Amino acid sequence: MDSRKNISKFSIGTQLTMLGRNPDEQSGFVNPPLYKGSTVIYKTLEDIELKRNRFHYGTCGTPTIANLEDAWTQLTGAAGTVLSPSGLGSVALALWSLTKVGDHILMPDTIYRPSRVFCDGFLAKFGVQTSYYDPLIGYDIEALVKNNTTVIFMESPGSQTMEIQDIPAIVQVAKKYGIKTILDNTWATPIFFNAHAHGIDISVEAGTKYLGGHSDILLGLASANEECWPALRATYDAIAMLPGADDCILALRGLRTMHLRLKEAEKKAIELAAWLQKCPEIEKVLHPAFEGCPGHELWKRDFTGSSGLFSVILNKKYCKKSLSNMLDNMSVFSMGLSWGGFESLIVPFNCQSYRTATDWLETGYALRIQVGLEDINDLKHDLTLGFERLNREG
Ligand SMILES: *Cc1c(COP(=O)(O)O)cnc(C)c1O
C-alpha cells in the first residue's frame, strides 16, 4: 500500500486504485515491479544470522506476492492473507490450518464440488471426518455439532443452486462452541460481502474468478482474522504452495477494475434474470437478488450486491436432444466451467448424484449462467435463438 495515505476513509472504488502499490518505492512508476526469484542476497554475516532482510528466500514470498497479500488484507479487513496457485488450493490451506487428526468438520451440501472431493478423498485420509449439512439450516446447525467439531465451512450462495446461508446465525453457533468458521466468498467477493466483519475466521476467494476477471489466471486468496492468522500463515510456510509472480501482477491489475466489472456484471445479470423469468421456457430463476431464490431475504439483509452468476431451471418438458440443439449452437454464450471473466458462459448441471444432505427435486434441466461484459441485447438475442432451437421438434 501507499504508506503515506490512510486509504480506509475512501470509498471502495478509490481504495482499489490505491491498494498494493507505492510509487515512492517503485522509482515513481504507478505500478509495482514484477519480482521473480529464489535467492535473496544478504550483505553481512550478521544480516544472514539475524535474517534481517524482510524477504529471506523465494518460498517465503517476494515483494510482488506481498503487494497482493497486503492489498487483499486491507480490502478484507483481515489480519493477514496468503495466496495459492488456485482457489481450490486456498480452500485446502484454510482447512489444513484448522484441522488435525480426530477432528470433525461441517460442510454445506452445496459446497463447490472439488472442495467436497478434497474433504472426502483427501482430508479423510488424515483422520478428519466430514459431515454435510443443508445450507439453509441456520441456527439448527447446533444439533450437528459434535464434541470434536472444529470447523464449520460455509459457501454462500451455494454452488450451482444458489442458496444463501444464514451466516450470522451459523457464526453465532460456532462461537458458542469455540468452533472456527471458514467462508468461500468467491461469488460475492469482499466488495459485496464483508466476511470478517460478519465474524468469519478465514475467508477464501478464488481469485481465478472476479479478481483475475479475464479467464487468464488461476489464483486463490485466504484471509484470516487475528485469531486464525498465525495458523494460516504457518500452514502456508510449511507447504510453500505459491502462485507465480506473473499471475500476481495480473491479479493486481484485475484489482483496479474489479469494482467496475462486478457492478456491470450485477446490472446485466439482474436484467437478464428478470427477462428470463418471463420466458415460457424457464421454470424458475435462482438468483439471490430475486424472490424465489432460497435465502433471498438473507441476501437482502447481509449482502451489498450480487455478482454475475446465477442459475435457471428449464421447463421439464424439454428432452436432452432439445437441450443439445440449444447449447451446441450458441454464438455469444459459450459452454465452459469457471466464471468471473469478461465472457458469458452457460453450462448445464446436475447435482443430484453427489449431494447427500439435501434432495434436489427439480426435474427440468438446470443451467448455470455467467454474465460477461457483452451487450445485453446480444445476450438476449442469443438466448432467444437458443430457445427457438430448444422448442424445435425432433
Ligand atoms: C472456482 C471456484 C473455486 C476454485 O477456484 P480455482 O481457482 O478454479 O481452483 C472455489 N470455490 C468456488 C466457489 C469457485 O467458484
XYZ file of C-alpha atoms and ligand atoms in Angstrom:
409
model
C 0.000 0.000 0.000
C 0.996 3.580 -0.375
C 2.177 4.041 3.195
C 1.722 7.823 3.127
C -2.014 7.515 2.972
C -4.681 6.199 5.233
C -6.918 4.950 2.466
C -9.688 3.326 4.502
C -11.547 6.650 4.514
C -12.043 6.412 0.755
C -14.870 4.609 -0.987
C -14.198 1.132 -2.308
C -13.548 2.056 -5.947
C -10.966 4.624 -4.863
C -9.315 2.158 -2.488
C -8.957 -0.397 -5.271
C -6.914 2.099 -7.281
C -4.503 2.593 -4.366
C -4.044 -0.824 -2.742
C -0.839 -2.840 -3.116
C 1.377 -0.212 -4.717
C 3.677 2.567 -3.591
C 5.230 4.760 -6.304
C 7.814 6.069 -3.796
C 9.326 2.581 -3.731
C 8.818 1.974 -7.458
C 11.080 4.673 -8.934
C 7.924 6.737 -9.315
C 6.168 4.244 -11.578
C 2.468 3.817 -10.964
C 2.583 0.034 -10.778
C 4.873 -2.181 -8.678
C 7.611 -4.118 -10.480
C 7.455 -7.861 -11.039
C 9.887 -9.785 -8.839
C 10.748 -13.358 -9.679
C 13.251 -15.136 -7.528
C 14.513 -17.856 -5.271
C 17.675 -16.463 -3.661
C 17.810 -13.265 -1.618
C 21.282 -11.776 -1.014
C 22.376 -10.754 2.485
C 25.141 -8.176 2.903
C 26.739 -9.244 6.164
C 27.130 -12.296 8.375
C 25.030 -10.596 10.992
C 22.250 -9.914 8.477
C 22.013 -13.583 7.481
C 22.257 -14.798 11.071
C 19.507 -12.462 12.222
C 17.528 -12.863 8.977
C 17.433 -9.100 8.808
C 16.031 -8.883 5.274
C 12.254 -8.541 5.032
C 12.374 -11.303 2.393
C 14.526 -14.368 3.172
C 14.018 -16.786 0.331
C 11.571 -17.081 -2.571
C 9.272 -19.563 -0.854
C 8.641 -17.047 1.960
C 7.293 -14.600 -0.600
C 8.534 -11.807 -2.828
C 7.638 -8.098 -2.953
C 5.218 -8.953 -5.769
C 3.409 -11.505 -3.620
C 3.477 -9.141 -0.632
C 1.877 -6.358 -2.696
C -1.101 -8.562 -3.487
C -1.300 -10.031 0.019
C -1.245 -6.564 1.582
C -3.873 -5.256 -0.827
C -6.220 -8.143 -0.030
C -5.615 -7.864 3.712
C -6.642 -4.216 3.627
C -9.606 -4.825 1.365
C -10.977 -7.616 3.555
C -10.108 -6.013 6.895
C -8.176 -9.162 7.817
C -5.062 -9.650 9.941
C -3.262 -11.301 7.026
C -3.614 -13.001 3.649
C -1.833 -15.892 1.952
C -2.031 -16.729 -1.742
C -2.293 -20.049 -3.555
C -1.924 -21.114 -7.184
C -5.689 -21.848 -7.311
C -8.890 -21.182 -5.426
C -9.053 -24.849 -4.521
C -5.531 -24.543 -3.086
C -6.811 -21.811 -0.758
C -9.763 -23.963 0.358
C -7.224 -26.680 1.176
C -4.903 -24.270 3.020
C -7.772 -22.956 5.141
C -8.943 -26.463 6.069
C -5.405 -27.715 6.727
C -4.815 -24.761 9.037
C -7.760 -25.500 11.300
C -7.939 -29.312 11.401
C -5.955 -32.205 12.825
C -6.394 -35.965 13.141
C -9.563 -36.874 15.038
C -11.449 -33.682 14.143
C -14.922 -33.430 12.673
C -15.946 -30.668 10.258
C -19.266 -29.499 8.855
C -19.556 -28.629 5.164
C -22.643 -27.333 3.322
C -24.138 -29.865 0.939
C -23.985 -27.183 -1.764
C -20.215 -26.752 -1.499
C -18.119 -26.264 -4.645
C -17.707 -29.855 -5.703
C -13.880 -30.066 -5.749
C -13.912 -28.811 -2.115
C -16.119 -31.783 -1.326
C -13.710 -34.121 -3.109
C -10.862 -32.605 -1.068
C -12.680 -33.442 2.182
C -13.898 -36.926 1.278
C -10.948 -38.082 -0.780
C -8.073 -36.386 0.984
C -8.763 -34.947 4.452
C -10.405 -38.250 5.375
C -7.051 -39.990 4.892
C -5.637 -37.764 7.630
C -8.355 -38.683 10.097
C -10.631 -35.672 9.615
C -14.270 -36.652 9.312
C -16.701 -34.527 7.265
C -20.489 -34.249 7.648
C -22.617 -32.353 5.160
C -25.484 -30.075 6.160
C -28.421 -28.374 4.481
C -27.167 -24.873 3.550
C -30.475 -23.397 4.785
C -30.052 -24.899 8.254
C -29.333 -21.635 10.126
C -29.321 -21.922 13.938
C -30.289 -25.601 13.721
C -26.703 -26.416 12.832
C -26.253 -26.610 16.601
C -27.797 -30.106 16.515
C -24.986 -31.314 14.217
C -22.144 -30.106 16.431
C -20.117 -32.926 17.977
C -17.510 -32.817 20.756
C -14.769 -32.932 18.142
C -16.246 -30.453 15.639
C -13.543 -27.858 14.913
C -14.667 -26.175 11.681
C -17.937 -25.076 10.116
C -17.425 -24.250 6.454
C -19.867 -22.053 4.513
C -20.287 -21.079 0.892
C -22.967 -18.536 0.122
C -24.620 -18.688 -2.295
C -24.258 -22.449 -2.730
C -22.552 -23.743 -5.862
C -24.931 -24.090 -8.795
C -28.173 -23.982 -6.789
C -27.542 -20.522 -5.244
C -28.905 -20.943 -1.681
C -27.967 -18.028 0.601
C -26.866 -19.154 4.053
C -27.643 -17.513 7.390
C -24.006 -16.724 8.067
C -24.591 -14.659 11.249
C -26.663 -17.491 12.793
C -24.071 -20.144 11.964
C -21.214 -17.937 13.198
C -23.095 -17.418 16.460
C -23.459 -21.167 16.999
C -19.804 -21.715 16.081
C -18.609 -19.098 18.563
C -20.714 -20.650 21.329
C -18.784 -23.913 20.934
C -15.344 -22.466 20.110
C -15.606 -23.775 16.537
C -13.770 -21.943 13.745
C -15.574 -20.750 10.614
C -14.393 -20.661 7.007
C -16.342 -18.983 4.201
C -15.833 -19.482 0.483
C -16.728 -15.906 -0.507
C -15.895 -16.226 -4.211
C -19.326 -15.231 -5.552
C -19.797 -12.039 -3.529
C -16.116 -11.056 -3.193
C -15.189 -8.664 -0.347
C -16.995 -5.953 -2.320
C -20.463 -7.444 -1.817
C -19.920 -9.327 1.455
C -17.520 -8.435 4.245
C -16.693 -11.838 5.708
C -14.529 -10.857 8.658
C -16.929 -8.120 9.779
C -19.527 -10.919 9.952
C -17.290 -12.926 12.293
C -15.779 -15.347 9.756
C -12.331 -16.603 10.824
C -10.885 -17.473 7.401
C -12.349 -16.174 4.149
C -11.410 -17.823 0.864
C -11.622 -16.284 -2.576
C -10.959 -17.933 -5.917
C -9.068 -15.011 -7.479
C -9.430 -17.001 -10.682
C -12.918 -15.527 -10.951
C -13.609 -11.798 -10.400
C -10.171 -10.679 -9.217
C -8.462 -12.011 -12.339
C -11.565 -11.201 -14.330
C -10.190 -12.212 -17.719
C -10.103 -16.043 -17.612
C -6.325 -15.972 -17.928
C -5.127 -16.867 -14.421
C -5.674 -19.367 -11.624
C -5.227 -17.885 -8.157
C -6.529 -18.290 -4.628
C -6.533 -15.997 -1.610
C -7.217 -16.853 2.020
C -7.502 -14.066 4.589
C -7.705 -14.606 8.334
C -8.668 -12.631 11.407
C -6.192 -12.056 14.271
C -7.017 -15.349 15.961
C -6.536 -17.639 12.977
C -3.813 -15.742 11.135
C -0.846 -17.497 12.846
C -2.240 -20.949 11.942
C -2.941 -19.947 8.344
C 0.487 -18.388 7.830
C 2.229 -21.384 9.444
C 0.439 -23.776 7.081
C 1.386 -21.649 4.085
C 5.030 -21.549 5.204
C 5.076 -25.316 5.729
C 3.756 -26.065 2.244
C 5.242 -23.227 0.139
C 2.439 -23.512 -2.409
C 2.853 -20.118 -4.085
C 1.403 -18.586 -7.225
C 3.767 -17.359 -9.924
C 4.734 -13.696 -9.977
C 3.140 -13.070 -13.385
C -0.248 -14.203 -12.102
C 0.079 -11.909 -9.064
C 0.734 -8.955 -11.378
C -2.348 -9.842 -13.432
C -4.368 -10.097 -10.214
C -3.137 -6.658 -9.090
C -4.173 -5.304 -12.474
C -7.564 -7.004 -12.089
C -7.986 -5.435 -8.659
C -8.117 -1.921 -10.148
C -11.271 -2.646 -12.166
C -12.868 -5.370 -10.058
C -15.466 -2.985 -8.679
C -16.485 -1.739 -12.139
C -16.647 -5.231 -13.624
C -18.690 -6.527 -10.690
C -21.143 -3.635 -10.897
C -21.547 -4.206 -14.612
C -21.984 -7.957 -14.125
C -24.516 -7.283 -11.378
C -26.572 -4.930 -13.524
C -26.571 -7.217 -16.562
C -27.269 -10.382 -14.562
C -30.274 -8.767 -12.887
C -31.626 -7.542 -16.205
C -31.092 -10.906 -17.857
C -32.548 -12.865 -14.930
C -35.664 -10.638 -14.936
C -36.019 -11.178 -18.676
C -35.557 -14.951 -18.325
C -38.178 -15.073 -15.583
C -40.744 -14.042 -18.195
C -39.671 -16.615 -20.807
C -42.048 -19.591 -21.003
C -39.061 -21.935 -21.427
C -37.908 -21.084 -17.888
C -39.481 -22.810 -14.908
C -37.508 -20.977 -12.245
C -34.752 -18.399 -11.825
C -32.294 -18.953 -8.982
C -30.644 -15.578 -8.405
C -30.100 -14.336 -4.825
C -31.483 -10.875 -5.669
C -34.819 -12.429 -6.749
C -37.628 -13.654 -4.572
C -37.931 -17.379 -5.007
C -34.212 -17.952 -4.565
C -33.776 -19.811 -1.255
C -32.345 -17.362 1.268
C -33.254 -14.247 -0.756
C -34.262 -12.414 2.456
C -30.860 -13.194 3.988
C -29.148 -11.866 0.876
C -31.087 -8.608 1.269
C -30.104 -8.389 4.912
C -26.403 -9.292 4.669
C -25.035 -8.571 1.170
C -24.440 -5.245 -0.524
C -24.755 -6.559 -4.076
C -24.951 -9.563 -6.364
C -22.476 -10.704 -8.981
C -22.975 -12.095 -12.467
C -23.539 -15.784 -11.759
C -26.980 -17.343 -11.366
C -28.933 -20.410 -12.412
C -32.189 -21.233 -14.161
C -34.343 -24.347 -14.370
C -35.899 -25.139 -17.727
C -39.459 -26.340 -18.085
C -39.399 -30.092 -17.529
C -40.931 -30.887 -20.911
C -37.583 -30.480 -22.706
C -35.524 -33.543 -23.573
C -31.767 -33.866 -23.828
C -31.816 -33.644 -27.616
C -33.586 -30.280 -27.438
C -31.080 -29.078 -24.866
C -28.212 -30.086 -27.177
C -29.886 -28.238 -30.041
C -29.906 -25.142 -27.898
C -26.467 -25.337 -26.286
C -24.433 -26.703 -29.210
C -25.161 -23.697 -31.369
C -24.915 -20.600 -29.191
C -22.989 -17.694 -30.726
C -22.376 -15.318 -27.801
C -22.588 -17.654 -24.797
C -20.032 -20.464 -24.637
C -20.091 -23.623 -22.579
C -17.261 -23.667 -20.092
C -16.523 -24.183 -16.430
C -15.180 -21.429 -14.187
C -16.657 -17.917 -14.393
C -15.954 -14.301 -13.457
C -14.300 -13.475 -16.791
C -15.414 -10.988 -19.449
C -17.176 -13.673 -21.487
C -20.643 -15.069 -20.903
C -20.975 -18.768 -20.199
C -23.822 -21.226 -19.929
C -23.425 -24.747 -18.526
C -25.883 -27.466 -17.569
C -25.528 -29.018 -14.124
C -26.944 -31.937 -12.233
C -26.134 -32.017 -8.543
C -28.460 -34.889 -7.653
C -25.878 -37.627 -7.928
C -23.388 -36.388 -5.327
C -25.294 -34.362 -2.732
C -26.022 -36.284 0.446
C -27.765 -33.970 2.930
C -30.421 -32.436 0.670
C -32.690 -33.548 -2.135
C -32.685 -31.704 -5.430
C -36.280 -32.016 -6.518
C -36.213 -30.097 -9.801
C -36.901 -32.306 -12.787
C -36.210 -29.783 -15.556
C -32.690 -29.270 -16.861
C -30.681 -26.803 -14.813
C -28.358 -24.252 -16.391
C -25.786 -22.023 -14.728
C -25.297 -18.674 -16.402
C -22.262 -16.396 -16.055
C -22.970 -12.954 -17.433
C -19.954 -11.297 -19.004
C -19.386 -7.868 -20.489
C -21.128 -8.357 -23.847
C -24.035 -6.145 -24.813
C -27.227 -7.209 -23.037
C -29.246 -7.229 -26.264
C -26.766 -9.608 -27.900
C -27.087 -11.893 -24.878
C -30.898 -11.837 -25.011
C -30.895 -12.404 -28.760
C -28.537 -15.376 -28.405
C -30.853 -16.904 -25.793
C -33.952 -16.173 -27.877
C -32.434 -18.088 -30.810
C -31.356 -20.792 -28.360
C -34.919 -21.162 -27.076
C -36.176 -21.447 -30.672
C -33.815 -24.409 -31.160
C -34.909 -25.799 -27.783
C -38.538 -25.709 -28.920
C -37.871 -27.175 -32.358
C -39.389 -30.609 -32.828
C -37.017 -33.589 -33.115
C -13.870 -21.700 -8.931
C -14.148 -21.840 -7.501
C -13.193 -22.330 -6.617
C -11.859 -22.844 -7.061
O -11.089 -21.951 -7.796
P -9.974 -22.498 -8.785
O -9.026 -21.359 -8.903
O -10.668 -22.831 -10.071
O -9.357 -23.699 -8.134
C -13.521 -22.400 -5.287
N -14.728 -22.028 -4.839
C -15.659 -21.539 -5.659
C -16.978 -21.119 -5.096
C -15.417 -21.441 -7.016
O -16.379 -20.988 -7.827
